[in-house]
Amino acid sequence: MAEWRARAAAHLERVEAFTRPRRERRARGASHPVYDFLFQYYSYSAGKLETWHPGPHEWLEDSPEARARFTAPAYVAANGLLVRTPGAMPAAERATLVDVLGVLRATHERPAHFGCYGMHEWAMVYGGHDLRHARVAPLRLPQPQLDAFVESRPVVCTHFDAFRFFAPAAKPLNRLPLRWDTRHDTEQPGCIHANMDLYRWAYTSMPWIGSDLLWPCFALAVALRLLDMEAGPYDLRAFGVEPVPVETPEGRAEYQRRQRALSARAQWLRGALIETLGAVLSAGAGDGDASANSVTPPLPRRP
């Protein structure tokens, strides 16, 4: 019991570096244009993120405290232990995780592309459309100069859930036709949004995969979100965020260097998710069910 308590406390400590400031901002009606995204766009609550779960291969010593925290259907008490019960996973949840596994596998196998240079954020404010952070941060360039930059660059977004927030006039500039019904066909492991979504797939798979895998997916999402906004059109220096000026050759080189490093980190995590989730599903009902490749979560709003 002492071991899981210690691990739960260590998990809470590292997660609270993000959840505590989030709660403090909400209490005073403030917002952060970089980090609040991780709790607004993604639907996993701070409380759930803070709650530790063991890995799928681990068991816990049975006790009243453990039973109160680790409950059915994921856990069952047997012979003095609390053990995982993937066979008791509800059918609807299992179907969702089968689909998640399909997306992870398909994305993992595709070649990575690194030529977007974060232009999706610029396309969202093209023509002065939807300046969602205007109350807290000005644009780094005058609107006409910003629009001219968007028009001067290839726009090659591969992630539908970024593309759908493009300004209407910017959507025809994208070189790829992206649609909701085929959105996973263009997911690729160089995309910072596809890699950020590893956090979505990880928390969708909770508590079955365990917090030791959820946490690095969240930490990666933090790093990706920071690069996303550093390279964006807003001036966030008041928040301690220095720009990566992708409107210059030097800025684009820095962006791609960091994008590649984060993509390598994401591919390792994607492989770990595939292995872990595949094992959970196989333990529950056999490998034959873990082959679907489409997911239909609700469309989240963009903060």
mmCIF file of C-alpha atoms in Angstrom:
data_model
loop_
_atom_site.group_PDB
_atom_site.id
_atom_site.type_symbol
_atom_site.label_atom_id
_atom_site.label_comp_id
_atom_site.label_asym_id
_atom_site.label_seq_id
_atom_site.Cartn_x
_atom_site.Cartn_y
_atom_site.Cartn_z
ATOM 1 C CA MET A 1 0.000 0.000 0.000
ATOM 2 C CA ALA A 2 2.848 2.365 0.821
ATOM 3 C CA GLU A 3 4.204 2.018 -2.720
ATOM 4 C CA TRP A 4 1.034 3.018 -4.533
ATOM 5 C CA ARG A 5 0.464 5.898 -2.125
ATOM 6 C CA ALA A 6 3.974 7.188 -2.854
ATOM 7 C CA ARG A 7 3.512 6.853 -6.593
ATOM 8 C CA ALA A 8 0.131 8.567 -6.432
ATOM 9 C CA ALA A 9 1.669 11.424 -4.427
ATOM 10 C CA ALA A 10 4.553 11.798 -6.906
ATOM 11 C CA HIS A 11 2.106 11.863 -9.801
ATOM 12 C CA LEU A 12 -0.021 14.501 -8.098
ATOM 13 C CA GLU A 13 3.008 16.681 -7.411
ATOM 14 C CA ARG A 14 4.127 16.811 -11.038
ATOM 15 C CA VAL A 15 0.617 17.299 -12.393
ATOM 16 C CA GLU A 16 -0.189 20.073 -9.929
ATOM 17 C CA ALA A 17 2.495 22.225 -11.552
ATOM 18 C CA PHE A 18 -0.168 22.710 -14.255
ATOM 19 C CA THR A 19 -3.489 22.107 -12.520
ATOM 20 C CA ARG A 20 -2.904 24.413 -9.547
ATOM 21 C CA PRO A 21 -2.140 27.511 -11.689
ATOM 22 C CA ARG A 22 -5.129 26.657 -13.848
ATOM 23 C CA ARG A 23 -7.442 26.661 -10.821
ATOM 24 C CA GLU A 24 -5.908 29.876 -9.479
ATOM 25 C CA ARG A 25 -6.479 31.628 -12.819
ATOM 26 C CA ARG A 26 -10.078 30.492 -12.934
ATOM 27 C CA ALA A 27 -10.678 31.722 -9.388
ATOM 28 C CA ARG A 28 -9.624 35.239 -10.305
ATOM 29 C CA GLY A 29 -11.205 35.241 -13.770
ATOM 30 C CA ALA A 30 -7.866 35.233 -15.610
ATOM 31 C CA SER A 31 -6.707 33.128 -18.524
ATOM 32 C CA HIS A 32 -3.480 31.967 -20.111
ATOM 33 C CA PRO A 33 -3.437 31.762 -23.932
ATOM 34 C CA VAL A 34 -1.000 28.847 -23.959
ATOM 35 C CA TYR A 35 -1.763 26.498 -21.072
ATOM 36 C CA ASP A 36 -5.514 26.887 -20.591
ATOM 37 C CA PHE A 37 -5.939 25.224 -23.982
ATOM 38 C CA LEU A 38 -4.944 21.919 -22.400
ATOM 39 C CA PHE A 39 -7.985 22.048 -20.114
ATOM 40 C CA GLN A 40 -10.483 23.750 -22.434
ATOM 41 C CA TYR A 41 -9.938 22.068 -25.784
ATOM 42 C CA TYR A 42 -9.204 18.714 -24.199
ATOM 43 C CA SER A 43 -12.070 17.395 -22.107
ATOM 44 C CA TYR A 44 -10.119 15.613 -19.352
ATOM 45 C CA SER A 45 -10.621 17.473 -16.086
ATOM 46 C CA ALA A 46 -7.819 18.595 -13.805
ATOM 47 C CA GLY A 47 -9.167 16.280 -11.108
ATOM 48 C CA LYS A 48 -9.021 13.233 -13.364
ATOM 49 C CA LEU A 49 -5.531 14.130 -14.539
ATOM 50 C CA GLU A 50 -4.415 14.339 -10.905
ATOM 51 C CA THR A 51 -5.820 10.896 -10.023
ATOM 52 C CA TRP A 52 -3.179 8.195 -10.299
ATOM 53 C CA HIS A 53 -3.858 4.728 -11.708
ATOM 54 C CA PRO A 54 -1.399 1.815 -11.937
ATOM 55 C CA GLY A 55 -0.314 0.260 -15.185
ATOM 56 C CA PRO A 56 -2.441 -2.517 -16.706
ATOM 57 C CA HIS A 57 0.098 -5.172 -15.699
ATOM 58 C CA GLU A 58 0.182 -4.128 -12.040
ATOM 59 C CA TRP A 59 -1.888 -5.242 -9.064
ATOM 60 C CA LEU A 60 -2.632 -3.606 -5.721
ATOM 61 C CA GLU A 61 -2.911 -4.976 -2.205
ATOM 62 C CA ASP A 62 -6.572 -5.082 -1.224
ATOM 63 C CA SER A 63 -7.643 -2.617 1.466
ATOM 64 C CA PRO A 64 -10.660 -0.388 2.210
ATOM 65 C CA GLU A 65 -8.701 2.639 1.019
ATOM 66 C CA ALA A 66 -7.715 0.943 -2.218
ATOM 67 C CA ARG A 67 -11.257 -0.315 -2.837
ATOM 68 C CA ALA A 68 -12.638 3.194 -2.383
ATOM 69 C CA ARG A 69 -10.217 4.590 -4.956
ATOM 70 C CA PHE A 70 -9.866 1.795 -7.504
ATOM 71 C CA THR A 71 -13.349 0.670 -8.460
ATOM 72 C CA ALA A 72 -15.227 -1.480 -10.961
ATOM 73 C CA PRO A 73 -15.278 -2.092 -13.848
ATOM 74 C CA ALA A 74 -11.524 -1.581 -14.165
ATOM 75 C CA TYR A 75 -10.691 -3.274 -10.849
ATOM 76 C CA VAL A 76 -11.950 -6.300 -8.973
ATOM 77 C CA ALA A 77 -10.934 -7.706 -5.579
ATOM 78 C CA ALA A 78 -9.640 -11.277 -5.656
ATOM 79 C CA ASN A 79 -7.459 -13.262 -3.219
ATOM 80 C CA GLY A 80 -6.358 -10.222 -1.266
ATOM 81 C CA LEU A 81 -5.525 -8.201 -4.356
ATOM 82 C CA LEU A 82 -7.138 -5.591 -6.577
ATOM 83 C CA VAL A 83 -6.553 -6.632 -10.163
ATOM 84 C CA ARG A 84 -7.457 -5.277 -13.595
ATOM 85 C CA THR A 85 -10.490 -6.742 -15.367
ATOM 86 C CA PRO A 86 -10.299 -5.767 -19.059
ATOM 87 C CA GLY A 87 -12.903 -8.396 -19.822
ATOM 88 C CA ALA A 88 -15.420 -6.343 -17.823
ATOM 89 C CA MET A 89 -14.905 -3.248 -19.966
ATOM 90 C CA PRO A 90 -18.296 -1.947 -21.200
ATOM 91 C CA ALA A 91 -18.932 -2.744 -24.852
ATOM 92 C CA ALA A 92 -19.268 0.913 -25.906
ATOM 93 C CA GLU A 93 -15.990 1.831 -24.221
ATOM 94 C CA ARG A 94 -14.263 -1.126 -25.801
ATOM 95 C CA ALA A 95 -15.508 -0.114 -29.257
ATOM 96 C CA THR A 96 -14.124 3.382 -28.731
ATOM 97 C CA LEU A 97 -10.728 2.042 -27.695
ATOM 98 C CA VAL A 98 -10.633 -0.316 -30.665
ATOM 99 C CA ASP A 99 -11.081 2.723 -32.888
ATOM 100 C CA VAL A 100 -8.454 4.708 -30.984
ATOM 101 C CA LEU A 101 -5.982 1.883 -31.523
ATOM 102 C CA GLY A 102 -6.740 1.944 -35.234
ATOM 103 C CA VAL A 103 -5.983 5.673 -35.484
ATOM 104 C CA LEU A 104 -2.751 5.254 -33.547
ATOM 105 C CA ARG A 105 -1.564 2.406 -35.756
ATOM 106 C CA ALA A 106 -2.431 4.141 -39.028
ATOM 107 C CA THR A 107 -0.735 7.391 -38.014
ATOM 108 C CA HIS A 108 2.326 5.565 -36.709
ATOM 109 C CA GLU A 109 2.899 3.859 -40.059
ATOM 110 C CA ARG A 110 2.744 6.967 -42.255
ATOM 111 C CA PRO A 111 5.769 9.084 -43.210
ATOM 112 C CA ALA A 112 6.239 12.308 -41.266
ATOM 113 C CA HIS A 113 6.030 15.712 -42.999
ATOM 114 C CA PHE A 114 7.660 18.829 -41.579
ATOM 115 C CA GLY A 115 6.799 21.601 -44.027
ATOM 116 C CA CYS A 116 3.858 23.319 -42.346
ATOM 117 C CA TYR A 117 5.877 25.766 -40.185
ATOM 118 C CA GLY A 118 2.890 26.400 -37.949
ATOM 119 C CA MET A 119 0.935 28.256 -40.615
ATOM 120 C CA HIS A 120 -2.372 26.925 -39.269
ATOM 121 C CA GLU A 121 -2.397 29.523 -36.479
ATOM 122 C CA TRP A 122 -1.823 32.306 -38.990
ATOM 123 C CA ALA A 123 -4.560 31.004 -41.281
ATOM 124 C CA MET A 124 -7.009 31.167 -38.380
ATOM 125 C CA VAL A 125 -6.637 34.947 -38.086
ATOM 126 C CA TYR A 126 -6.309 35.647 -41.824
ATOM 127 C CA GLY A 127 -8.307 38.720 -42.774
ATOM 128 C CA GLY A 128 -8.873 39.585 -39.115
ATOM 129 C CA HIS A 129 -11.044 36.507 -38.532
ATOM 130 C CA ASP A 130 -11.583 35.151 -34.975
ATOM 131 C CA LEU A 131 -8.825 36.939 -33.052
ATOM 132 C CA ARG A 132 -9.600 34.804 -30.019
ATOM 133 C CA HIS A 133 -6.667 36.056 -27.922
ATOM 134 C CA ALA A 134 -7.087 39.739 -28.860
ATOM 135 C CA ARG A 135 -8.173 40.669 -25.316
ATOM 136 C CA VAL A 136 -4.915 39.461 -23.775
ATOM 137 C CA ALA A 137 -2.326 39.622 -26.588
ATOM 138 C CA PRO A 138 -1.840 41.763 -29.699
ATOM 139 C CA LEU A 139 -0.811 40.418 -33.080
ATOM 140 C CA ARG A 140 2.914 40.388 -33.803
ATOM 141 C CA LEU A 141 2.413 41.890 -37.252
ATOM 142 C CA PRO A 142 -0.058 44.424 -38.640
ATOM 143 C CA GLN A 143 -3.041 42.642 -40.212
ATOM 144 C CA PRO A 144 -2.111 43.522 -43.838
ATOM 145 C CA GLN A 145 1.417 42.229 -43.309
ATOM 146 C CA LEU A 146 0.093 39.097 -41.622
ATOM 147 C CA ASP A 147 -2.290 38.437 -44.510
ATOM 148 C CA ALA A 148 0.482 38.957 -47.055
ATOM 149 C CA PHE A 149 2.640 36.426 -45.194
ATOM 150 C CA VAL A 150 -0.128 33.798 -45.273
ATOM 151 C CA GLU A 151 -0.591 34.381 -49.003
ATOM 152 C CA SER A 152 3.159 34.076 -49.631
ATOM 153 C CA ARG A 153 3.553 30.655 -48.057
ATOM 154 C CA PRO A 154 2.361 27.168 -48.943
ATOM 155 C CA VAL A 155 -0.384 26.225 -46.483
ATOM 156 C CA VAL A 156 -0.149 22.451 -46.017
ATOM 157 C CA CYS A 157 -2.130 21.613 -42.889
ATOM 158 C CA THR A 158 -2.857 17.870 -42.557
ATOM 159 C CA HIS A 159 -4.953 18.006 -39.372
ATOM 160 C CA PHE A 160 -8.669 18.551 -39.859
ATOM 161 C CA ASP A 161 -9.288 19.803 -36.340
ATOM 162 C CA ALA A 162 -6.844 22.677 -36.941
ATOM 163 C CA PHE A 163 -8.039 23.296 -40.501
ATOM 164 C CA ARG A 164 -11.668 23.630 -39.454
ATOM 165 C CA PHE A 165 -10.782 26.769 -37.497
ATOM 166 C CA PHE A 166 -9.183 28.471 -40.511
ATOM 167 C CA ALA A 167 -10.696 31.762 -41.553
ATOM 168 C CA PRO A 168 -13.158 31.012 -44.380
ATOM 169 C CA ALA A 169 -11.012 32.944 -46.859
ATOM 170 C CA ALA A 170 -7.925 30.931 -45.838
ATOM 171 C CA LYS A 171 -9.408 27.453 -46.326
ATOM 172 C CA PRO A 172 -8.999 27.482 -50.137
ATOM 173 C CA LEU A 173 -5.297 28.255 -49.616
ATOM 174 C CA ASN A 174 -4.684 24.862 -47.996
ATOM 175 C CA ARG A 175 -3.127 22.434 -50.443
ATOM 176 C CA LEU A 176 -4.952 19.424 -49.003
ATOM 177 C CA PRO A 177 -8.728 18.963 -49.117
ATOM 178 C CA LEU A 178 -9.618 18.078 -45.524
ATOM 179 C CA ARG A 179 -13.010 16.766 -44.444
ATOM 180 C CA TRP A 180 -14.466 15.480 -41.185
ATOM 181 C CA ASP A 181 -15.400 12.082 -42.647
ATOM 182 C CA THR A 182 -11.838 11.434 -43.902
ATOM 183 C CA ARG A 183 -9.949 13.345 -41.231
ATOM 184 C CA HIS A 184 -7.860 10.392 -40.049
ATOM 185 C CA ASP A 185 -6.666 9.586 -43.572
ATOM 186 C CA THR A 186 -4.268 12.555 -43.508
ATOM 187 C CA GLU A 187 -3.009 12.270 -39.923
ATOM 188 C CA GLN A 188 0.777 11.961 -39.942
ATOM 189 C CA PRO A 189 3.446 11.813 -37.226
ATOM 190 C CA GLY A 190 5.131 15.115 -38.078
ATOM 191 C CA CYS A 191 2.005 17.143 -37.302
ATOM 192 C CA ILE A 192 2.163 18.900 -33.945
ATOM 193 C CA HIS A 193 -1.611 18.628 -33.518
ATOM 194 C CA ALA A 194 -1.692 14.900 -34.288
ATOM 195 C CA ASN A 195 1.085 14.484 -31.733
ATOM 196 C CA MET A 196 -0.660 16.714 -29.203
ATOM 197 C CA ASP A 197 -3.711 14.484 -29.598
ATOM 198 C CA LEU A 198 -1.759 11.597 -28.124
ATOM 199 C CA TYR A 199 -2.910 13.112 -24.858
ATOM 200 C CA ARG A 200 -6.524 12.799 -26.043
ATOM 201 C CA TRP A 201 -6.049 9.150 -26.998
ATOM 202 C CA ALA A 202 -4.273 8.466 -23.685
ATOM 203 C CA TYR A 203 -6.979 9.926 -21.451
ATOM 204 C CA THR A 204 -9.665 8.267 -23.575
ATOM 205 C CA SER A 205 -7.902 5.007 -22.687
ATOM 206 C CA MET A 206 -7.891 5.689 -18.951
ATOM 207 C CA PRO A 207 -7.823 4.123 -16.463
ATOM 208 C CA TRP A 208 -6.855 1.023 -18.424
ATOM 209 C CA ILE A 209 -3.413 2.222 -19.596
ATOM 210 C CA GLY A 210 -2.319 3.820 -16.303
ATOM 211 C CA SER A 211 -1.021 7.235 -15.297
ATOM 212 C CA ASP A 212 2.625 6.433 -15.999
ATOM 213 C CA LEU A 213 1.758 6.529 -19.689
ATOM 214 C CA LEU A 214 -0.832 9.300 -19.480
ATOM 215 C CA TRP A 215 1.611 11.729 -17.855
ATOM 216 C CA PRO A 216 4.286 11.781 -20.615
ATOM 217 C CA CYS A 217 1.532 12.243 -23.195
ATOM 218 C CA PHE A 218 0.307 15.279 -21.269
ATOM 219 C CA ALA A 219 3.864 16.612 -20.859
ATOM 220 C CA LEU A 220 4.402 16.247 -24.596
ATOM 221 C CA ALA A 221 1.156 18.101 -25.283
ATOM 222 C CA VAL A 222 2.436 20.959 -23.088
ATOM 223 C CA ALA A 223 5.663 21.202 -25.104
ATOM 224 C CA LEU A 224 3.806 21.048 -28.416
ATOM 225 C CA ARG A 225 1.281 23.665 -27.356
ATOM 226 C CA LEU A 226 4.104 25.986 -26.340
ATOM 227 C CA LEU A 227 5.806 25.663 -29.732
ATOM 228 C CA ASP A 228 2.449 26.101 -31.440
ATOM 229 C CA MET A 229 1.884 29.454 -29.762
ATOM 230 C CA GLU A 230 5.514 30.604 -29.923
ATOM 231 C CA ALA A 231 5.276 30.255 -33.697
ATOM 232 C CA GLY A 232 1.828 31.830 -33.901
ATOM 233 C CA PRO A 233 0.791 35.358 -34.846
ATOM 234 C CA TYR A 234 0.209 36.643 -31.298
ATOM 235 C CA ASP A 235 2.743 38.587 -29.252
ATOM 236 C CA LEU A 236 2.831 36.615 -25.991
ATOM 237 C CA ARG A 237 5.933 38.141 -24.437
ATOM 238 C CA ALA A 238 3.797 39.534 -21.610
ATOM 239 C CA PHE A 239 3.269 35.873 -20.623
ATOM 240 C CA GLY A 240 6.976 35.088 -20.833
ATOM 241 C CA VAL A 241 6.603 33.417 -24.229
ATOM 242 C CA GLU A 242 9.234 34.481 -26.751
ATOM 243 C CA PRO A 243 8.251 34.197 -30.430
ATOM 244 C CA VAL A 244 9.634 31.724 -32.928
ATOM 245 C CA PRO A 245 9.387 34.082 -35.933
ATOM 246 C CA VAL A 246 8.304 31.712 -38.699
ATOM 247 C CA GLU A 247 7.921 34.751 -40.955
ATOM 248 C CA THR A 248 11.738 34.613 -41.232
ATOM 249 C CA PRO A 249 13.990 31.835 -42.618
ATOM 250 C CA GLU A 250 15.740 31.564 -39.248
ATOM 251 C CA GLY A 251 12.440 31.167 -37.411
ATOM 252 C CA ARG A 252 11.265 28.481 -39.809
ATOM 253 C CA ALA A 253 14.513 26.567 -39.320
ATOM 254 C CA GLU A 254 14.084 26.700 -35.536
ATOM 255 C CA TYR A 255 10.457 25.630 -35.784
ATOM 256 C CA GLN A 256 11.278 22.613 -37.934
ATOM 257 C CA ARG A 257 14.189 21.580 -35.720
ATOM 258 C CA ARG A 258 11.972 21.541 -32.632
ATOM 259 C CA GLN A 259 9.071 19.982 -34.529
ATOM 260 C CA ARG A 260 11.288 17.079 -35.558
ATOM 261 C CA ALA A 261 12.531 16.524 -32.022
ATOM 262 C CA LEU A 262 8.993 16.541 -30.624
ATOM 263 C CA SER A 263 7.835 14.220 -33.408
ATOM 264 C CA ALA A 264 10.492 11.671 -32.449
ATOM 265 C CA ARG A 265 9.318 11.862 -28.854
ATOM 266 C CA ALA A 266 5.710 11.449 -30.008
ATOM 267 C CA GLN A 267 6.485 8.412 -32.150
ATOM 268 C CA TRP A 268 7.974 6.631 -29.151
ATOM 269 C CA LEU A 269 4.874 7.425 -27.093
ATOM 270 C CA ARG A 270 2.573 6.444 -29.946
ATOM 271 C CA GLY A 271 4.321 3.085 -30.079
ATOM 272 C CA ALA A 272 3.935 2.686 -26.314
ATOM 273 C CA LEU A 273 0.225 3.493 -26.544
ATOM 274 C CA ILE A 274 -0.226 1.000 -29.366
ATOM 275 C CA GLU A 275 1.534 -1.750 -27.415
ATOM 276 C CA THR A 276 -0.222 -1.044 -24.111
ATOM 277 C CA LEU A 277 -3.711 -0.493 -25.469
ATOM 278 C CA GLY A 278 -3.375 -3.479 -27.783
ATOM 279 C CA ALA A 279 -2.466 -5.672 -24.821
ATOM 280 C CA VAL A 280 -5.428 -4.382 -22.790
ATOM 281 C CA LEU A 281 -7.870 -5.083 -25.592
ATOM 282 C CA SER A 282 -6.342 -8.490 -26.300
ATOM 283 C CA ALA A 283 -6.623 -9.448 -22.641
ATOM 284 C CA GLY A 284 -10.302 -8.505 -22.703
ATOM 285 C CA ALA A 285 -11.556 -10.153 -25.860
ATOM 286 C CA GLY A 286 -8.818 -11.148 -28.290
ATOM 287 C CA ASP A 287 -6.775 -9.428 -30.975
ATOM 288 C CA GLY A 288 -9.411 -9.814 -33.640
ATOM 289 C CA ASP A 289 -11.451 -6.934 -32.254
ATOM 290 C CA ALA A 290 -8.567 -4.436 -32.257
ATOM 291 C CA SER A 291 -8.473 -3.501 -35.924
ATOM 292 C CA ALA A 292 -10.887 -0.639 -36.590
ATOM 293 C CA ASN A 293 -9.517 2.700 -37.774
ATOM 294 C CA SER A 294 -12.161 5.364 -37.365
ATOM 295 C CA VAL A 295 -13.052 7.476 -34.358
ATOM 296 C CA THR A 296 -15.996 9.832 -34.070
ATOM 297 C CA PRO A 297 -15.576 11.927 -30.911
ATOM 298 C CA PRO A 298 -17.624 15.115 -30.660
ATOM 299 C CA LEU A 299 -16.068 18.207 -32.206
ATOM 300 C CA PRO A 300 -14.468 20.224 -29.412
ATOM 301 C CA ARG A 301 -14.688 23.995 -29.434
ATOM 302 C CA ARG A 302 -11.504 25.978 -29.740
ATOM 303 C CA PRO A 303 -10.841 28.352 -26.821
#
